[in-house]
Amino acid sequence: MANLAVLAAGALAFAVTFRLLAPEIFGRRVNAGGPPEGRGPGAGAGGAGLVETFNESVDIALLVSLGVGIIVAAVIAWLVAQWLAVPIDEIRTTTKAIADGNYAKRASGGDVEELDALARDVNQLAEKLAHTEQRRARLLSDVTHEMRTPLASIDGFAEGAVDGVFTTEEMHEAVTDETARMVRLVEDLSVLSKTSEGALTLELAPVDLGVLARATVDRLRPRFGDRNATLAVVIESDPVVSGDEGRLGQVLTNLLTNALGHVNSGGSVTVTVDQVADAGSVAVIDDGSGIAPDEIDHVFDRFFRGSDSHARSGTGLGLSVARGIARAHAGTLTASSPGSDQGATFVLTVPLMRSGSEPS
């Protein structure tokens, strides 16, 4: 539109100048008797001289009109450039501010549609960078807090052992437990980092979700027995998916560990395996403390622990890791709950193994 405005202004100036100038020049030359003798064939003689006079008048008018058109177009182009420079400079200033860490800065594209779209993209980038920075700061704070607790415990047991308050065996057991907790934290953070960057390595192979669910339930059943909780598995169908068996087992382990942290003594947890459309599904259903409505959107956040959770010894990353692994398999992990003290349901879905395809 700016280019068309410049072109139109130049063309209009050219046309108006030519329309006013050409008749004036032609009239004056005709009144003056046409071109001097010898200026061309038939000069000064009737029609031929009139044609020569007309041609010269047109040439002069064209040259003058062209000059006026160029000058007008240049002036309009300068004005348009100044008009466009304002939002462009604002966008440049905004991008520099964002690069310097001022994510609250916003740009405006003015009345130019293309620049307005560019400004919206820059503003969206600033919002995402601000959100990323907030998550980074929160993650750093959370990791510092999580590391401080086991380190303080280790330091306390070490001092207690020196003072004779704890025996060597007690100190060794406590230090081993806290060290294992820090190792799990580091491992979980590593998995989260890789899933966020899409760099998690998966050893894909056909995985029978029914077999995997039974094996995981059998392995964790003693822990539920210690809690006087019932753990059952229901196989509606045996879907086979393309996945990393170890990683998918980690997802089920994390889900069952989370359920164990919320189920009450005498409660129950049921693992249901089924096929839904073109995906295998594993649902972990408990009748425990449930999820409050204002917490349902945060259960997969890093280091989030529900207000009703009985377990505080975990890293707070289990569900985040589980969802990251599910997404790495092009699957989903969702949570639902009727409310507090009404249990919760976590559903893992993974695309089925395609018939005749080889795992990549």
GROMACS .gro file of C-alpha atoms in nm:
model
  360
    1MET     CA    1   0.000   0.000   0.000
    2ALA     CA    2   0.286   0.237   0.073
    3ASN     CA    3   0.446   0.165  -0.265
    4LEU     CA    4   0.111   0.213  -0.439
    5ALA     CA    5   0.065   0.545  -0.257
    6VAL     CA    6   0.401   0.671  -0.380
    7LEU     CA    7   0.332   0.550  -0.734
    8ALA     CA    8  -0.015   0.704  -0.737
    9ALA     CA    9   0.114   1.037  -0.606
   10GLY     CA   10   0.385   1.050  -0.870
   11ALA     CA   11   0.148   0.949  -1.150
   12LEU     CA   12  -0.113   1.202  -1.038
   13ALA     CA   13   0.144   1.481  -1.022
   14PHE     CA   14   0.272   1.381  -1.366
   15ALA     CA   15  -0.077   1.371  -1.518
   16VAL     CA   16  -0.191   1.701  -1.366
   17THR     CA   17   0.129   1.880  -1.465
   18PHE     CA   18   0.118   1.745  -1.818
   19ARG     CA   19  -0.251   1.825  -1.855
   20LEU     CA   20  -0.196   2.186  -1.747
   21LEU     CA   21   0.140   2.244  -1.912
   22ALA     CA   22   0.106   2.081  -2.254
   23PRO     CA   23  -0.189   2.290  -2.382
   24GLU     CA   24  -0.027   2.607  -2.248
   25ILE     CA   25   0.304   2.545  -2.426
   26PHE     CA   26   0.132   2.435  -2.745
   27GLY     CA   27  -0.097   2.741  -2.748
   28ARG     CA   28   0.189   2.985  -2.696
   29ARG     CA   29   0.397   2.830  -2.974
   30VAL     CA   30   0.105   2.831  -3.215
   31ASN     CA   31   0.034   3.194  -3.133
   32ALA     CA   32   0.401   3.271  -3.183
   33GLY     CA   33   0.394   3.124  -3.537
   34GLY     CA   34   0.525   2.772  -3.477
   35PRO     CA   35   0.888   2.664  -3.496
   36PRO     CA   36   1.145   2.880  -3.680
   37GLU     CA   37   1.219   2.815  -4.046
   38GLY     CA   38   1.441   2.516  -4.113
   39ARG     CA   39   1.356   2.332  -3.795
   40GLY     CA   40   1.198   2.039  -3.977
   41PRO     CA   41   1.007   1.925  -4.282
   42GLY     CA   42   0.731   2.162  -4.360
   43ALA     CA   43   0.826   2.390  -4.074
   44GLY     CA   44   0.605   2.694  -4.052
   45ALA     CA   45   0.393   2.561  -4.340
   46GLY     CA   46   0.042   2.463  -4.248
   47GLY     CA   47  -0.026   2.122  -4.094
   48ALA     CA   48   0.332   1.996  -4.097
   49GLY     CA   49   0.446   2.291  -3.890
   50LEU     CA   50   0.159   2.241  -3.652
   51VAL     CA   51   0.262   1.878  -3.596
   52GLU     CA   52   0.618   1.984  -3.524
   53THR     CA   53   0.495   2.245  -3.281
   54PHE     CA   54   0.275   1.986  -3.107
   55ASN     CA   55   0.564   1.737  -3.078
   56GLU     CA   56   0.800   1.991  -2.926
   57SER     CA   57   0.531   2.107  -2.684
   58VAL     CA   58   0.467   1.749  -2.575
   59ASP     CA   59   0.840   1.683  -2.528
   60ILE     CA   60   0.881   1.987  -2.306
   61ALA     CA   61   0.567   1.907  -2.108
   62LEU     CA   62   0.675   1.545  -2.060
   63LEU     CA   63   1.017   1.644  -1.927
   64VAL     CA   64   0.875   1.900  -1.686
   65SER     CA   65   0.592   1.667  -1.575
   66LEU     CA   66   0.836   1.381  -1.522
   67GLY     CA   67   1.051   1.601  -1.301
   68VAL     CA   68   0.752   1.717  -1.099
   69GLY     CA   69   0.625   1.358  -1.067
   70ILE     CA   70   0.962   1.236  -0.942
   71ILE     CA   71   0.985   1.518  -0.688
   72VAL     CA   72   0.631   1.458  -0.559
   73ALA     CA   73   0.689   1.081  -0.543
   74ALA     CA   74   1.014   1.136  -0.351
   75VAL     CA   75   0.841   1.364  -0.100
   76ILE     CA   76   0.554   1.119  -0.050
   77ALA     CA   77   0.803   0.831  -0.019
   78TRP     CA   78   0.990   1.021   0.251
   79LEU     CA   79   0.669   1.092   0.440
   80VAL     CA   80   0.560   0.727   0.413
   81ALA     CA   81   0.905   0.616   0.530
   82GLN     CA   82   0.881   0.843   0.832
   83TRP     CA   83   0.534   0.703   0.905
   84LEU     CA   84   0.661   0.344   0.882
   85ALA     CA   85   0.977   0.418   1.078
   86VAL     CA   86   0.787   0.492   1.400
   87PRO     CA   87   0.645   0.139   1.461
   88ILE     CA   88   0.963  -0.019   1.320
   89ASP     CA   89   1.178   0.175   1.566
   90GLU     CA   90   0.940   0.078   1.845
   91ILE     CA   91   0.966  -0.290   1.751
   92ARG     CA   92   1.348  -0.263   1.736
   93THR     CA   93   1.353  -0.096   2.077
   94THR     CA   94   1.127  -0.368   2.216
   95THR     CA   95   1.341  -0.652   2.080
   96LYS     CA   96   1.654  -0.493   2.227
   97ALA     CA   97   1.479  -0.461   2.564
   98ILE     CA   98   1.369  -0.825   2.548
   99ALA     CA   99   1.724  -0.930   2.461
  100ASP     CA  100   1.841  -0.741   2.771
  101GLY     CA  101   1.593  -0.933   2.987
  102ASN     CA  102   1.307  -0.682   3.006
  103TYR     CA  103   1.027  -0.925   2.921
  104ALA     CA  104   0.756  -0.678   3.026
  105LYS     CA  105   0.828  -0.451   2.728
  106ARG     CA  106   0.563  -0.460   2.454
  107ALA     CA  107   0.557  -0.334   2.094
  108SER     CA  108   0.286  -0.185   1.876
  109GLY     CA  109   0.270  -0.209   1.498
  110GLY     CA  110   0.045   0.094   1.459
  111ASP     CA  111  -0.191   0.097   1.163
  112VAL     CA  112   0.028  -0.115   0.935
  113GLU     CA  113  -0.114  -0.467   0.919
  114GLU     CA  114   0.219  -0.643   0.854
  115LEU     CA  115   0.402  -0.452   1.127
  116ASP     CA  116   0.113  -0.507   1.366
  117ALA     CA  117   0.139  -0.883   1.303
  118LEU     CA  118   0.516  -0.864   1.363
  119ALA     CA  119   0.459  -0.671   1.686
  120ARG     CA  120   0.213  -0.937   1.806
  121ASP     CA  121   0.472  -1.209   1.735
  122VAL     CA  122   0.737  -1.014   1.928
  123ASN     CA  123   0.498  -0.967   2.220
  124GLN     CA  124   0.410  -1.336   2.218
  125LEU     CA  125   0.781  -1.420   2.221
  126ALA     CA  126   0.829  -1.187   2.519
  127GLU     CA  127   0.546  -1.357   2.707
  128LYS     CA  128   0.690  -1.703   2.643
  129LEU     CA  129   1.038  -1.593   2.744
  130ALA     CA  130   0.897  -1.436   3.061
  131HIS     CA  131   0.711  -1.758   3.140
  132THR     CA  132   1.025  -1.962   3.073
  133GLU     CA  133   1.231  -1.736   3.296
  134GLN     CA  134   0.972  -1.766   3.574
  135ARG     CA  135   0.977  -2.145   3.542
  136ARG     CA  136   1.358  -2.145   3.544
  137ALA     CA  137   1.372  -1.931   3.857
  138ARG     CA  138   1.102  -2.141   4.026
  139LEU     CA  139   1.278  -2.463   3.927
  140LEU     CA  140   1.609  -2.335   4.064
  141SER     CA  141   1.440  -2.236   4.388
  142ASP     CA  142   1.261  -2.570   4.415
  143VAL     CA  143   1.575  -2.771   4.342
  144THR     CA  144   1.767  -2.569   4.600
  145HIS     CA  145   1.494  -2.634   4.854
  146GLU     CA  146   1.476  -3.006   4.775
  147MET     CA  147   1.855  -3.045   4.797
  148ARG     CA  148   1.877  -2.846   5.119
  149THR     CA  149   1.652  -3.088   5.310
  150PRO     CA  150   1.856  -3.409   5.259
  151LEU     CA  151   2.185  -3.221   5.298
  152ALA     CA  152   2.066  -3.075   5.629
  153SER     CA  153   1.957  -3.424   5.739
  154ILE     CA  154   2.294  -3.572   5.649
  155ASP     CA  155   2.474  -3.290   5.830
  156GLY     CA  156   2.254  -3.339   6.137
  157PHE     CA  157   2.313  -3.714   6.154
  158ALA     CA  158   2.687  -3.664   6.104
  159GLU     CA  159   2.704  -3.418   6.393
  160GLY     CA  160   2.484  -3.647   6.602
  161ALA     CA  161   2.717  -3.940   6.535
  162VAL     CA  162   3.018  -3.732   6.637
  163ASP     CA  163   2.840  -3.629   6.958
  164GLY     CA  164   2.739  -3.989   7.025
  165VAL     CA  165   2.366  -3.921   6.982
  166PHE     CA  166   2.344  -4.164   6.687
  167THR     CA  167   2.526  -4.487   6.632
  168THR     CA  168   2.734  -4.545   6.321
  169GLU     CA  169   2.468  -4.779   6.187
  170GLU     CA  170   2.194  -4.520   6.236
  171MET     CA  171   2.402  -4.253   6.067
  172HIS     CA  172   2.486  -4.487   5.778
  173GLU     CA  173   2.121  -4.576   5.723
  174ALA     CA  174   2.008  -4.212   5.731
  175VAL     CA  175   2.288  -4.095   5.500
  176THR     CA  176   2.214  -4.379   5.258
  177ASP     CA  177   1.844  -4.289   5.247
  178GLU     CA  178   1.908  -3.919   5.193
  179THR     CA  179   2.174  -3.986   4.931
  180ALA     CA  180   1.937  -4.215   4.745
  181ARG     CA  181   1.677  -3.939   4.755
  182MET     CA  182   1.921  -3.691   4.601
  183VAL     CA  183   2.017  -3.943   4.334
  184ARG     CA  184   1.649  -3.990   4.244
  185LEU     CA  185   1.606  -3.614   4.229
  186VAL     CA  186   1.900  -3.576   3.991
  187GLU     CA  187   1.779  -3.864   3.775
  188ASP     CA  188   1.427  -3.723   3.759
  189LEU     CA  189   1.557  -3.378   3.667
  190SER     CA  190   1.769  -3.535   3.394
  191VAL     CA  191   1.468  -3.715   3.246
  192LEU     CA  192   1.259  -3.397   3.264
  193SER     CA  193   1.530  -3.199   3.089
  194LYS     CA  194   1.558  -3.456   2.811
  195THR     CA  195   1.183  -3.482   2.758
  196SER     CA  196   1.151  -3.103   2.746
  197GLU     CA  197   1.423  -3.086   2.480
  198GLY     CA  198   1.290  -3.389   2.291
  199ALA     CA  199   1.621  -3.565   2.353
  200LEU     CA  200   1.501  -3.862   2.559
  201THR     CA  201   1.643  -4.181   2.410
  202LEU     CA  202   1.383  -4.456   2.371
  203GLU     CA  203   1.453  -4.819   2.285
  204LEU     CA  204   1.131  -4.889   2.098
  205ALA     CA  205   0.994  -5.242   2.078
  206PRO     CA  206   0.650  -5.409   2.094
  207VAL     CA  207   0.519  -5.377   2.450
  208ASP     CA  208   0.217  -5.567   2.581
  209LEU     CA  209   0.058  -5.325   2.826
  210GLY     CA  210  -0.129  -5.605   3.003
  211VAL     CA  211   0.193  -5.796   3.074
  212LEU     CA  212   0.370  -5.476   3.179
  213ALA     CA  213   0.086  -5.381   3.415
  214ARG     CA  214   0.081  -5.725   3.581
  215ALA     CA  215   0.459  -5.722   3.633
  216THR     CA  216   0.455  -5.372   3.780
  217VAL     CA  217   0.164  -5.453   4.011
  218ASP     CA  218   0.331  -5.774   4.132
  219ARG     CA  219   0.651  -5.585   4.205
  220LEU     CA  220   0.481  -5.310   4.406
  221ARG     CA  221   0.217  -5.522   4.580
  222PRO     CA  222   0.427  -5.571   4.900
  223ARG     CA  223   0.447  -5.193   4.949
  224PHE     CA  224   0.069  -5.169   4.931
  225GLY     CA  225   0.044  -5.460   5.173
  226ASP     CA  226   0.256  -5.268   5.426
  227ARG     CA  227   0.005  -4.986   5.395
  228ASN     CA  228  -0.287  -5.229   5.435
  229ALA     CA  229  -0.411  -5.121   5.091
  230THR     CA  230  -0.547  -5.343   4.814
  231LEU     CA  231  -0.382  -5.339   4.471
  232ALA     CA  232  -0.560  -5.510   4.181
  233VAL     CA  233  -0.517  -5.526   3.805
  234VAL     CA  234  -0.799  -5.568   3.551
  235ILE     CA  235  -0.714  -5.661   3.191
  236GLU     CA  236  -1.000  -5.568   2.958
  237SER     CA  237  -0.781  -5.634   2.652
  238ASP     CA  238  -0.412  -5.681   2.575
  239PRO     CA  239  -0.310  -5.384   2.359
  240VAL     CA  240   0.040  -5.395   2.213
  241VAL     CA  241   0.213  -5.060   2.168
  242SER     CA  242   0.545  -4.946   2.029
  243GLY     CA  243   0.740  -4.816   2.324
  244ASP     CA  244   1.031  -4.837   2.560
  245GLU     CA  245   0.931  -5.103   2.812
  246GLY     CA  246   1.158  -4.966   3.082
  247ARG     CA  247   1.029  -4.611   3.045
  248LEU     CA  248   0.664  -4.716   3.030
  249GLY     CA  249   0.724  -4.927   3.340
  250GLN     CA  250   0.866  -4.615   3.504
  251VAL     CA  251   0.542  -4.431   3.422
  252LEU     CA  252   0.328  -4.702   3.584
  253THR     CA  253   0.560  -4.718   3.885
  254ASN     CA  254   0.534  -4.342   3.934
  255LEU     CA  255   0.155  -4.352   3.903
  256LEU     CA  256   0.122  -4.637   4.153
  257THR     CA  257   0.368  -4.472   4.392
  258ASN     CA  258   0.162  -4.152   4.370
  259ALA     CA  259  -0.157  -4.349   4.440
  260LEU     CA  260   0.008  -4.518   4.739
  261GLY     CA  261   0.090  -4.174   4.878
  262HIS     CA  262  -0.275  -4.073   4.871
  263VAL     CA  263  -0.468  -4.390   4.951
  264ASN     CA  264  -0.579  -4.443   5.310
  265SER     CA  265  -0.518  -4.755   5.514
  266GLY     CA  266  -0.766  -5.015   5.397
  267GLY     CA  267  -0.816  -4.836   5.067
  268SER     CA  268  -0.778  -4.980   4.718
  269VAL     CA  269  -0.603  -4.905   4.390
  270THR     CA  270  -0.707  -5.063   4.060
  271VAL     CA  271  -0.504  -5.075   3.741
  272THR     CA  272  -0.720  -5.121   3.431
  273VAL     CA  273  -0.572  -5.204   3.090
  274ASP     CA  274  -0.782  -5.158   2.778
  275GLN     CA  275  -0.776  -5.048   2.416
  276VAL     CA  276  -0.933  -4.716   2.324
  277ALA     CA  277  -0.964  -4.648   1.951
  278ASP     CA  278  -0.610  -4.670   1.810
  279ALA     CA  279  -0.431  -4.648   2.145
  280GLY     CA  280  -0.355  -4.867   2.442
  281SER     CA  281  -0.483  -4.735   2.774
  282VAL     CA  282  -0.375  -4.794   3.134
  283ALA     CA  283  -0.585  -4.633   3.407
  284VAL     CA  284  -0.471  -4.612   3.771
  285ILE     CA  285  -0.777  -4.557   3.990
  286ASP     CA  286  -0.763  -4.501   4.366
  287ASP     CA  287  -1.020  -4.423   4.634
  288GLY     CA  288  -0.786  -4.202   4.830
  289SER     CA  289  -0.773  -3.834   4.917
  290GLY     CA  290  -0.851  -3.720   4.563
  291ILE     CA  291  -0.756  -3.390   4.405
  292ALA     CA  292  -0.906  -3.054   4.498
  293PRO     CA  293  -1.062  -2.864   4.205
  294ASP     CA  294  -0.809  -2.582   4.235
  295GLU     CA  295  -0.520  -2.832   4.222
  296ILE     CA  296  -0.626  -3.048   3.927
  297ASP     CA  297  -0.442  -2.823   3.679
  298HIS     CA  298  -0.119  -2.839   3.878
  299VAL     CA  299  -0.075  -3.208   3.955
  300PHE     CA  300   0.181  -3.243   3.674
  301ASP     CA  301   0.380  -2.934   3.778
  302ARG     CA  302   0.733  -2.989   3.897
  303PHE     CA  303   0.766  -3.031   4.274
  304PHE     CA  304   0.389  -3.003   4.322
  305ARG     CA  305   0.247  -3.199   4.613
  306GLY     CA  306  -0.122  -3.195   4.687
  307SER     CA  307  -0.240  -3.055   5.016
  308ASP     CA  308  -0.390  -3.394   5.107
  309SER     CA  309  -0.085  -3.602   5.021
  310HIS     CA  310   0.037  -3.838   5.290
  311ALA     CA  311   0.374  -3.885   5.122
  312ARG     CA  312   0.648  -3.628   5.158
  313SER     CA  313   0.953  -3.846   5.095
  314GLY     CA  314   0.937  -3.835   4.715
  315THR     CA  315   1.103  -3.584   4.487
  316GLY     CA  316   0.779  -3.420   4.376
  317LEU     CA  317   0.874  -3.492   4.014
  318GLY     CA  318   0.714  -3.833   3.962
  319LEU     CA  319   0.404  -3.716   3.775
  320SER     CA  320   0.602  -3.460   3.573
  321VAL     CA  321   0.845  -3.732   3.467
  322ALA     CA  322   0.557  -3.967   3.384
  323ARG     CA  323   0.385  -3.714   3.159
  324GLY     CA  324   0.716  -3.630   2.989
  325ILE     CA  325   0.776  -3.998   2.909
  326ALA     CA  326   0.417  -4.037   2.784
  327ARG     CA  327   0.460  -3.743   2.548
  328ALA     CA  328   0.793  -3.882   2.428
  329HIS     CA  329   0.592  -4.187   2.315
  330ALA     CA  330   0.343  -3.959   2.132
  331GLY     CA  331   0.096  -4.051   2.406
  332THR     CA  332  -0.091  -3.867   2.680
  333LEU     CA  333  -0.123  -3.874   3.057
  334THR     CA  334  -0.430  -3.714   3.212
  335ALA     CA  335  -0.570  -3.676   3.564
  336SER     CA  336  -0.924  -3.645   3.689
  337SER     CA  337  -1.097  -3.644   4.027
  338PRO     CA  338  -1.449  -3.575   4.155
  339GLY     CA  339  -1.291  -3.373   4.435
  340SER     CA  340  -1.120  -3.402   4.771
  341ASP     CA  341  -1.160  -3.737   4.950
  342GLN     CA  342  -1.325  -3.888   4.640
  343GLY     CA  343  -1.029  -4.061   4.479
  344ALA     CA  344  -0.846  -3.987   4.155
  345THR     CA  345  -0.789  -4.144   3.815
  346PHE     CA  346  -0.476  -4.119   3.602
  347VAL     CA  347  -0.496  -4.247   3.245
  348LEU     CA  348  -0.196  -4.325   3.025
  349THR     CA  349  -0.253  -4.371   2.651
  350VAL     CA  350   0.007  -4.481   2.397
  351PRO     CA  351  -0.051  -4.536   2.020
  352LEU     CA  352  -0.091  -4.899   1.922
  353MET     CA  353   0.181  -5.091   1.742
  354ARG     CA  354   0.099  -5.073   1.373
  355SER     CA  355   0.041  -5.409   1.209
  356GLY     CA  356   0.347  -5.523   1.013
  357SER     CA  357   0.560  -5.224   1.123
  358GLU     CA  358   0.902  -5.251   1.276
  359PRO     CA  359   0.991  -5.042   1.580
  360SER     CA  360   1.231  -4.764   1.494
   0.00000   0.00000   0.00000
